Amino acid sequence: MQGRSRIQDLRERRELPRLLPLQQEDVRPRSGFRFFSRRYAKCSISLLLILCALVLLAQLYSPEAIEHLYGDMRVYAPTEHSKLPSLFVKYSEDEQRTSKENLLRWKEQGLQERYLRLPARRQRSGWGPFMQELILNTYLANRIDRIFVLDNFTWHEDGWMDYVDHRQGQYSMPVQIPVSAVIRAVTPAGVDPQMIRAVGKDLWDEACPRGRMVHGLEAPPVVGRHLQASMPLKEDVSDSRSQCLELYEFPSTSNDMGSTLLDIWPTLSNSSILTHFGWSPLVELAFDMNRELIAPVTDLEPYLSSLPFTNSSDRYRPIPGLLSLHVPRGIYQDYCRGLAPGSQGFTGFNAFPSFPDVFDPATLAHFGEAARTAVYHRRCYPIIQEIVRRVDIVRHTEAGKGLRDVYIMTNAPTPWVLELKTALRRMGGWASVSSTRDLVLSREQRYVKQAVEMLVAQRAQVFIGNGVGDSLLADD
């Protein structure tokens, strides 16, 4: 029994090595295969996701994509947009609706329904001449007790066009901009007792299909064409019983207004045209958006767009410490070159004798042509060093005390603006130096930014311009 048991033991010992490998080959390799399969699957999925992400990033940040995204952007020029400009449809519709509602109320009040229209004389003119004529023509209508007809600010006379190329096709602009997008022109009757009666041109077209037209040469004393501003109105204009009266083809007098325009200032300045003059909500909102950029304040002030309208002087109070510079460039250079031969003086309201800076061309009578041209160039188209020198002089005057912020109104290219801003900062003493190129504007505000800058200049402690020509030309 023992011998057999020993043999059996030996057999078992010899069988064990045969059994154990079978168990290892049958179980353990299968377990290892599953482990490595899961790990390789996870790694493969991770690598695939990483590759997809790399491909996507390569497409987003390729040179072509970057050029497409940022090719049209300029440093300090956030107002550039690739979309077509707004056509201000809601402003035109609101202007027409309010005009009709006001007309019904005026009839109920027994007011005469008599209209006066003076078509805008200039095509593609600057905002300065447009605003000046708008104010003076409104003054005329108010004096002869007529409803003034508003004409849009127009870049191009072709009415079928919606857009016009600007700067040789670099971008498009709306052909027309409603006046109500710029100023508070047509407000609901009864809201402001001092409001001037005015309606949009669409209502004129409906009410006056055959209005009486008076040639400008037949009515030279008409207020609103500068030289005639202080003269009495002709009888056939002021006493005309025609419901619809249109004055057209006036002589160009923007460069020879002289002191005649100043004669109406006492009356004009006290009229509701100026005492209750207001910028449009669109313009005021743009000002509010850029308020801290233009002149940072330490104390929180209410936004203009949040305040009810009272009058112009209370609403647009001067901002202490703000200096506004008007530095037009571009096509303005050609305009400035033509001033010296004609001995052009300060124009319009720039010619007030009470202003600290006066200019009498007669003092240049003994100057040679080159010297006279140089004087006009410094006045009309100064270089950066001359601008800095002028600012330094103003800072040392009584009016310039406390100046700490500079805002530059300009259509100059961005590199030139950066040079000017750098030169001003080197003077020292400025808390902020900003310009037109820094404004952050919406799609609609971009095309009324000249009006936004007029509001900035209106509220500045000190304003420096050139005084010898049409300000804010239609260059940019």
Short mmCIF file of C-alpha atoms in Angstrom, two decimals, residues 87-474:
data_model
loop_
_atom_site.label_atom_id
_atom_site.label_comp_id
_atom_site.label_asym_id
_atom_site.label_seq_id
_atom_site.Cartn_x
_atom_site.Cartn_y
_atom_site.Cartn_z
CA LEU A 87 -30.97 103.03 -42.71
CA PHE A 88 -32.52 104.61 -39.59
CA VAL A 89 -35.94 103.30 -40.61
CA LYS A 90 -37.41 103.47 -37.09
CA TYR A 91 -36.40 107.13 -36.80
CA SER A 92 -38.02 108.02 -40.11
CA GLU A 93 -41.21 106.17 -39.16
CA ASP A 94 -41.35 107.79 -35.72
CA GLU A 95 -40.72 111.23 -37.25
CA GLN A 96 -43.58 110.76 -39.71
CA ARG A 97 -46.00 109.41 -37.08
CA THR A 98 -45.24 112.18 -34.58
CA SER A 99 -45.54 114.83 -37.30
CA LYS A 100 -49.07 113.69 -38.13
CA GLU A 101 -50.10 113.56 -34.47
CA ASN A 102 -48.71 117.04 -33.84
CA LEU A 103 -50.48 118.45 -36.88
CA LEU A 104 -53.83 117.26 -35.54
CA ARG A 105 -53.16 118.89 -32.15
CA TRP A 106 -52.10 122.16 -33.77
CA LYS A 107 -55.34 122.21 -35.73
CA GLU A 108 -57.29 121.64 -32.50
CA GLN A 109 -55.43 124.58 -30.96
CA GLY A 110 -56.40 126.80 -33.89
CA LEU A 111 -52.84 127.25 -35.15
CA GLN A 112 -52.35 128.00 -38.83
CA GLU A 113 -51.25 125.11 -41.02
CA ARG A 114 -48.64 126.96 -43.06
CA TYR A 115 -45.36 125.38 -44.06
CA LEU A 116 -41.90 126.63 -44.97
CA ARG A 117 -39.31 124.45 -46.63
CA LEU A 118 -35.73 125.42 -47.41
CA PRO A 119 -34.09 122.43 -49.13
CA ALA A 120 -30.58 121.66 -47.96
CA ARG A 121 -28.27 123.57 -50.28
CA ARG A 122 -25.21 121.38 -49.88
CA GLN A 123 -24.68 117.83 -51.00
CA ARG A 124 -21.96 115.87 -49.17
CA SER A 125 -21.29 118.92 -47.01
CA GLY A 126 -20.02 118.77 -43.48
CA TRP A 127 -22.07 118.48 -40.34
CA GLY A 128 -21.09 122.00 -39.28
CA PRO A 129 -22.70 123.81 -42.24
CA PHE A 130 -25.70 121.47 -42.09
CA MET A 131 -26.36 122.18 -38.40
CA GLN A 132 -25.80 125.91 -38.86
CA GLU A 133 -28.29 126.16 -41.71
CA LEU A 134 -30.76 123.95 -39.84
CA ILE A 135 -30.77 126.30 -36.84
CA LEU A 136 -30.98 129.47 -38.91
CA ASN A 137 -33.72 128.15 -41.19
CA THR A 138 -35.73 127.05 -38.17
CA TYR A 139 -35.28 130.56 -36.82
CA LEU A 140 -36.76 131.98 -40.03
CA ALA A 141 -39.80 129.68 -39.90
CA ASN A 142 -40.40 130.59 -36.28
CA ARG A 143 -40.25 134.32 -37.02
CA ILE A 144 -42.86 134.16 -39.77
CA ASP A 145 -45.04 131.70 -37.82
CA ARG A 146 -44.72 128.77 -40.18
CA ILE A 147 -44.18 125.06 -39.65
CA PHE A 148 -40.61 124.22 -40.59
CA VAL A 149 -40.10 121.23 -42.91
CA LEU A 150 -37.11 119.08 -42.01
CA ASP A 151 -34.84 117.70 -44.72
CA ASN A 152 -32.62 114.71 -44.02
CA PHE A 153 -28.87 115.06 -43.86
CA THR A 154 -28.05 113.82 -47.36
CA TRP A 155 -24.82 112.37 -48.71
CA HIS A 156 -26.18 111.78 -52.20
CA GLU A 157 -29.16 113.22 -54.06
CA ASP A 158 -30.18 110.00 -55.83
CA GLY A 159 -33.25 109.02 -53.86
CA TRP A 160 -33.31 105.44 -55.08
CA MET A 161 -30.00 104.65 -53.41
CA ASP A 162 -29.82 103.32 -49.85
CA TYR A 163 -26.05 103.36 -49.50
CA VAL A 164 -23.14 105.30 -50.92
CA ASP A 165 -19.48 104.27 -51.01
CA HIS A 166 -17.21 106.33 -48.83
CA ARG A 167 -13.45 106.76 -48.96
CA GLN A 168 -13.14 105.18 -52.40
CA GLY A 169 -15.26 102.18 -51.53
CA GLN A 170 -13.59 101.31 -48.23
CA TYR A 171 -17.01 101.14 -46.59
CA SER A 172 -20.62 102.13 -47.21
CA MET A 173 -22.67 104.88 -45.61
CA PRO A 174 -26.42 105.51 -45.50
CA VAL A 175 -27.42 107.99 -48.19
CA GLN A 176 -29.70 109.92 -45.82
CA ILE A 177 -29.87 110.38 -42.05
CA PRO A 178 -33.11 111.69 -40.50
CA VAL A 179 -32.76 114.89 -38.51
CA SER A 180 -34.53 113.22 -35.58
CA ALA A 181 -31.59 110.81 -35.30
CA VAL A 182 -29.35 113.81 -34.63
CA ILE A 183 -31.42 116.30 -32.59
CA ARG A 184 -34.77 116.50 -30.80
CA ALA A 185 -36.47 117.81 -33.90
CA VAL A 186 -39.99 116.40 -33.83
CA THR A 187 -41.26 115.92 -30.28
CA PRO A 188 -44.88 115.23 -29.29
CA ALA A 189 -46.93 118.42 -28.99
CA GLY A 190 -47.74 119.29 -25.40
CA VAL A 191 -44.68 117.60 -23.93
CA ASP A 192 -42.58 120.74 -24.28
CA PRO A 193 -44.44 124.08 -24.46
CA GLN A 194 -41.28 125.70 -25.86
CA MET A 195 -40.97 123.31 -28.77
CA ILE A 196 -40.58 124.61 -32.31
CA ARG A 197 -43.20 123.47 -34.79
CA ALA A 198 -41.52 121.17 -37.28
CA VAL A 199 -42.56 118.19 -39.41
CA GLY A 200 -40.82 115.64 -41.58
CA LYS A 201 -40.56 115.97 -45.34
CA ASP A 202 -42.93 113.04 -45.91
CA LEU A 203 -45.80 115.08 -44.48
CA TRP A 204 -44.80 118.03 -46.69
CA ASP A 205 -44.99 115.78 -49.75
CA GLU A 206 -48.52 114.75 -48.75
CA ALA A 207 -49.83 118.19 -47.75
CA CYS A 208 -48.03 120.28 -50.37
CA PRO A 209 -47.97 118.57 -53.76
CA ARG A 210 -47.95 122.02 -55.43
CA GLY A 211 -46.31 124.38 -52.98
CA ARG A 212 -45.42 127.92 -53.97
CA MET A 213 -41.73 128.19 -54.82
CA VAL A 214 -39.85 131.45 -54.30
CA HIS A 215 -36.45 131.89 -55.90
CA GLY A 216 -33.74 132.89 -53.45
CA LEU A 217 -32.79 135.93 -55.52
CA GLU A 218 -36.36 137.19 -55.22
CA ALA A 219 -36.15 137.15 -51.44
CA PRO A 220 -32.64 138.22 -50.43
CA PRO A 221 -33.59 139.38 -46.92
CA VAL A 222 -34.66 135.92 -45.78
CA VAL A 223 -33.28 134.83 -42.46
CA GLY A 224 -31.39 131.57 -42.67
CA ARG A 225 -29.01 132.35 -45.49
CA HIS A 226 -26.38 134.01 -43.33
CA LEU A 227 -25.87 137.46 -44.86
CA GLN A 228 -29.59 138.18 -44.79
CA ALA A 229 -30.03 136.99 -41.24
CA SER A 230 -30.53 140.38 -39.57
CA MET A 231 -32.53 142.08 -42.31
CA PRO A 232 -36.33 142.46 -42.26
CA LEU A 233 -38.28 139.86 -44.18
CA LYS A 234 -39.73 140.71 -47.52
CA GLU A 235 -43.47 141.23 -47.59
CA ASP A 236 -44.09 138.54 -50.20
CA VAL A 237 -42.49 135.97 -47.90
CA SER A 238 -43.58 136.96 -44.39
CA ASP A 239 -47.14 137.95 -45.37
CA SER A 240 -47.70 135.29 -48.01
CA ARG A 241 -51.03 133.50 -47.64
CA SER A 242 -49.73 130.42 -49.42
CA GLN A 243 -50.11 127.36 -47.26
CA CYS A 244 -46.93 125.83 -48.65
CA LEU A 245 -43.89 128.01 -49.27
CA GLU A 246 -40.54 126.74 -50.54
CA LEU A 247 -37.42 128.87 -50.91
CA TYR A 248 -34.67 127.58 -53.17
CA GLU A 249 -31.42 128.42 -54.97
CA PHE A 250 -29.85 130.78 -52.51
CA PRO A 251 -26.37 132.13 -53.17
CA SER A 252 -23.52 130.49 -51.31
CA THR A 253 -22.59 132.76 -48.42
CA SER A 254 -20.85 130.47 -45.96
CA ASN A 255 -17.50 132.19 -46.40
CA ASP A 256 -18.66 135.82 -46.25
CA MET A 257 -21.03 135.86 -43.31
CA GLY A 258 -18.85 138.43 -41.56
CA SER A 259 -20.39 140.22 -38.59
CA THR A 260 -23.88 140.23 -40.14
CA LEU A 261 -24.70 136.83 -38.68
CA LEU A 262 -23.69 138.07 -35.24
CA ASP A 263 -26.39 140.73 -35.36
CA ILE A 264 -29.15 138.18 -34.78
CA TRP A 265 -27.35 136.56 -31.84
CA PRO A 266 -29.22 138.46 -29.09
CA THR A 267 -32.55 137.30 -30.50
CA LEU A 268 -31.44 133.82 -31.54
CA SER A 269 -29.69 133.03 -28.26
CA ASN A 270 -32.84 133.85 -26.29
CA SER A 271 -35.20 131.96 -28.59
CA SER A 272 -36.43 128.48 -27.74
CA ILE A 273 -34.48 127.21 -30.75
CA LEU A 274 -31.33 127.40 -28.62
CA THR A 275 -32.63 127.60 -25.05
CA HIS A 276 -34.47 124.30 -25.58
CA PHE A 277 -32.11 122.76 -28.10
CA GLY A 278 -31.56 119.07 -27.44
CA TRP A 279 -29.59 116.23 -28.97
CA SER A 280 -31.37 113.04 -29.95
CA PRO A 281 -31.57 110.06 -27.56
CA LEU A 282 -29.22 108.20 -29.93
CA VAL A 283 -26.54 110.90 -29.60
CA GLU A 284 -26.98 111.24 -25.84
CA LEU A 285 -26.73 107.48 -25.36
CA ALA A 286 -23.46 107.43 -27.32
CA PHE A 287 -22.15 110.21 -25.07
CA ASP A 288 -23.16 108.26 -21.96
CA MET A 289 -21.43 105.13 -23.25
CA ASN A 290 -18.16 107.03 -23.72
CA ARG A 291 -18.43 109.40 -20.77
CA GLU A 292 -15.61 107.81 -18.76
CA LEU A 293 -13.41 107.66 -21.85
CA ILE A 294 -13.86 111.35 -22.65
CA ALA A 295 -13.48 112.74 -19.13
CA PRO A 296 -13.30 110.27 -16.22
CA VAL A 297 -15.13 111.44 -13.11
CA THR A 298 -14.66 110.57 -9.45
CA ASP A 299 -18.29 111.13 -8.47
CA LEU A 300 -21.12 109.16 -10.04
CA GLU A 301 -23.25 111.34 -12.32
CA PRO A 302 -26.64 110.45 -13.80
CA TYR A 303 -26.66 109.57 -17.47
CA LEU A 304 -28.17 112.10 -19.87
CA SER A 305 -30.41 109.41 -21.32
CA SER A 306 -31.95 108.82 -17.87
CA LEU A 307 -32.92 112.46 -17.22
CA PRO A 308 -36.12 114.20 -18.37
CA PHE A 309 -35.51 117.09 -20.73
CA THR A 310 -35.78 120.57 -19.20
CA ASN A 311 -33.62 123.04 -21.10
CA SER A 312 -30.28 123.10 -22.87
CA SER A 313 -28.22 124.99 -20.29
CA ASP A 314 -29.21 122.72 -17.40
CA ARG A 315 -28.89 119.52 -19.37
CA TYR A 316 -25.55 120.18 -21.04
CA ARG A 317 -23.56 121.83 -18.29
CA PRO A 318 -19.81 122.29 -18.85
CA ILE A 319 -17.56 119.46 -17.69
CA PRO A 320 -14.82 121.01 -15.52
CA GLY A 321 -11.31 120.24 -16.73
CA LEU A 322 -12.25 119.09 -20.24
CA LEU A 323 -10.37 120.50 -23.24
CA SER A 324 -11.82 119.72 -26.67
CA LEU A 325 -9.62 120.06 -29.77
CA HIS A 326 -11.04 120.15 -33.29
CA VAL A 327 -8.31 118.97 -35.66
CA PRO A 328 -9.74 118.11 -39.10
CA ARG A 329 -7.41 116.52 -41.66
CA GLY A 330 -7.82 114.73 -44.97
CA ILE A 331 -9.56 116.78 -47.67
CA TYR A 332 -9.53 119.75 -45.30
CA GLN A 333 -5.97 120.44 -46.42
CA ASP A 334 -7.13 121.40 -49.92
CA TYR A 335 -9.74 123.71 -48.42
CA CYS A 336 -7.15 125.45 -46.23
CA ARG A 337 -4.85 126.11 -49.18
CA GLY A 338 -7.49 128.30 -50.80
CA LEU A 339 -8.01 130.64 -47.85
CA ALA A 340 -4.92 132.82 -48.10
CA PRO A 341 -5.59 134.27 -51.60
CA GLY A 342 -9.07 135.39 -50.50
CA SER A 343 -7.91 136.80 -47.15
CA GLN A 344 -10.54 134.74 -45.36
CA GLY A 345 -11.32 135.76 -41.78
CA PHE A 346 -13.10 133.90 -39.01
CA THR A 347 -16.53 132.78 -40.19
CA GLY A 348 -19.96 132.91 -38.60
CA PHE A 349 -20.16 132.82 -34.84
CA ASN A 350 -16.39 132.28 -34.66
CA ALA A 351 -16.03 136.02 -35.32
CA PHE A 352 -17.34 137.24 -31.96
CA PRO A 353 -15.07 140.15 -30.96
CA SER A 354 -15.36 139.09 -27.31
CA PHE A 355 -13.57 135.79 -27.96
CA PRO A 356 -10.01 135.63 -26.59
CA ASP A 357 -8.65 134.66 -30.01
CA VAL A 358 -9.40 137.08 -32.85
CA PHE A 359 -8.07 137.13 -36.39
CA ASP A 360 -8.01 140.17 -38.66
CA PRO A 361 -6.79 139.37 -42.19
CA ALA A 362 -6.05 143.07 -42.70
CA THR A 363 -2.99 142.68 -40.48
CA LEU A 364 -1.49 140.43 -43.16
CA ALA A 365 -1.69 143.05 -45.91
CA HIS A 366 2.06 143.71 -45.86
CA PHE A 367 2.93 139.99 -45.79
CA GLY A 368 4.26 138.22 -48.83
CA GLU A 369 2.35 135.33 -50.37
CA ALA A 370 4.49 132.67 -48.69
CA ALA A 371 4.27 134.32 -45.26
CA ARG A 372 0.51 134.82 -45.54
CA THR A 373 0.05 131.20 -46.59
CA ALA A 374 2.09 130.05 -43.58
CA VAL A 375 -0.14 132.05 -41.22
CA TYR A 376 -3.29 130.47 -42.64
CA HIS A 377 -1.68 127.03 -42.53
CA ARG A 378 -1.01 127.40 -38.79
CA ARG A 379 -4.61 128.53 -38.28
CA CYS A 380 -6.35 126.02 -40.49
CA TYR A 381 -4.08 122.97 -40.79
CA PRO A 382 -1.52 123.02 -37.95
CA ILE A 383 1.11 120.34 -37.47
CA ILE A 384 1.49 118.43 -34.21
CA GLN A 385 4.14 120.73 -32.76
CA GLU A 386 1.94 123.78 -33.42
CA ILE A 387 -1.06 122.10 -31.80
CA VAL A 388 0.93 121.24 -28.68
CA ARG A 389 2.28 124.79 -28.50
CA ARG A 390 -1.24 126.21 -28.74
CA VAL A 391 -2.53 123.90 -26.02
CA ASP A 392 0.34 124.91 -23.76
CA ILE A 393 -0.51 128.60 -24.24
CA VAL A 394 -4.18 128.00 -23.41
CA ARG A 395 -3.30 126.03 -20.27
CA HIS A 396 -1.54 129.09 -18.89
CA THR A 397 -4.54 131.38 -19.38
CA GLU A 398 -7.32 132.08 -16.90
CA ALA A 399 -9.80 130.08 -19.02
CA GLY A 400 -7.43 127.10 -19.11
CA LYS A 401 -6.95 126.72 -15.37
CA GLY A 402 -7.74 123.23 -14.10
CA LEU A 403 -7.67 121.49 -17.49
CA ARG A 404 -6.91 117.80 -16.98
CA ASP A 405 -8.61 115.87 -19.82
CA VAL A 406 -8.13 116.23 -23.58
CA TYR A 407 -10.53 115.03 -26.26
CA ILE A 408 -9.43 115.28 -29.91
CA MET A 409 -12.15 115.63 -32.55
CA THR A 410 -10.52 114.50 -35.77
CA ASN A 411 -10.83 112.47 -38.95
CA ALA A 412 -7.07 111.93 -39.14
CA PRO A 413 -5.58 108.46 -39.72
CA THR A 414 -4.95 106.44 -36.58
CA PRO A 415 -1.10 106.60 -36.70
CA TRP A 416 -1.20 110.41 -36.86
CA VAL A 417 -3.68 110.55 -33.97
CA LEU A 418 -1.40 108.32 -31.89
CA GLU A 419 1.51 110.69 -32.54
CA LEU A 420 -0.57 113.67 -31.43
CA LYS A 421 -1.77 111.88 -28.31
CA THR A 422 1.80 110.91 -27.44
CA ALA A 423 2.98 114.51 -27.87
CA LEU A 424 0.19 115.79 -25.62
CA ARG A 425 0.94 113.21 -22.92
CA ARG A 426 4.59 114.26 -22.93
CA MET A 427 3.45 117.70 -21.82
CA GLY A 428 2.44 116.16 -18.50
CA GLY A 429 -0.48 117.11 -16.30
CA TRP A 430 -3.17 115.21 -18.22
CA ALA A 431 -5.38 112.61 -16.55
CA SER A 432 -6.61 111.31 -19.91
CA VAL A 433 -6.05 111.92 -23.62
CA SER A 434 -8.64 110.43 -25.99
CA SER A 435 -9.88 110.96 -29.53
CA THR A 436 -12.52 110.14 -32.10
CA ARG A 437 -10.68 106.89 -32.82
CA ASP A 438 -11.28 105.70 -29.25
CA LEU A 439 -15.07 106.02 -29.28
CA VAL A 440 -17.11 102.87 -28.80
CA LEU A 441 -20.20 103.25 -30.97
CA SER A 442 -23.11 101.10 -32.07
CA ARG A 443 -24.05 100.39 -35.66
CA GLU A 444 -26.30 103.48 -35.79
CA GLN A 445 -24.23 105.77 -33.59
CA ARG A 446 -21.26 105.46 -35.91
CA TYR A 447 -22.99 107.62 -38.52
CA VAL A 448 -23.91 110.40 -36.12
CA LYS A 449 -20.57 110.50 -34.31
CA GLN A 450 -19.98 114.07 -35.52
CA ALA A 451 -23.04 115.08 -33.51
CA VAL A 452 -21.70 113.15 -30.52
CA GLU A 453 -18.50 115.17 -30.78
CA MET A 454 -20.46 118.41 -31.06
CA LEU A 455 -22.01 117.50 -27.72
CA VAL A 456 -18.54 116.87 -26.29
CA ALA A 457 -17.33 120.27 -27.55
CA GLN A 458 -20.48 121.94 -26.20
CA ARG A 459 -19.78 120.62 -22.71
CA ALA A 460 -16.02 121.27 -22.70
CA GLN A 461 -14.53 123.84 -20.36
CA VAL A 462 -12.37 125.04 -23.27
CA PHE A 463 -12.82 124.41 -26.99
CA ILE A 464 -10.04 125.06 -29.53
CA GLY A 465 -10.86 125.07 -33.25
CA ASN A 466 -9.50 126.82 -36.33
CA GLY A 467 -12.38 129.26 -36.89
CA VAL A 468 -11.69 129.91 -40.56
CA GLY A 469 -13.82 127.42 -42.40
CA ASP A 470 -16.50 124.79 -42.67
CA SER A 471 -16.05 122.58 -39.65
CA LEU A 472 -16.60 118.85 -39.64
CA LEU A 473 -16.32 118.25 -43.35
CA ALA A 474 -17.68 115.04 -44.81
#
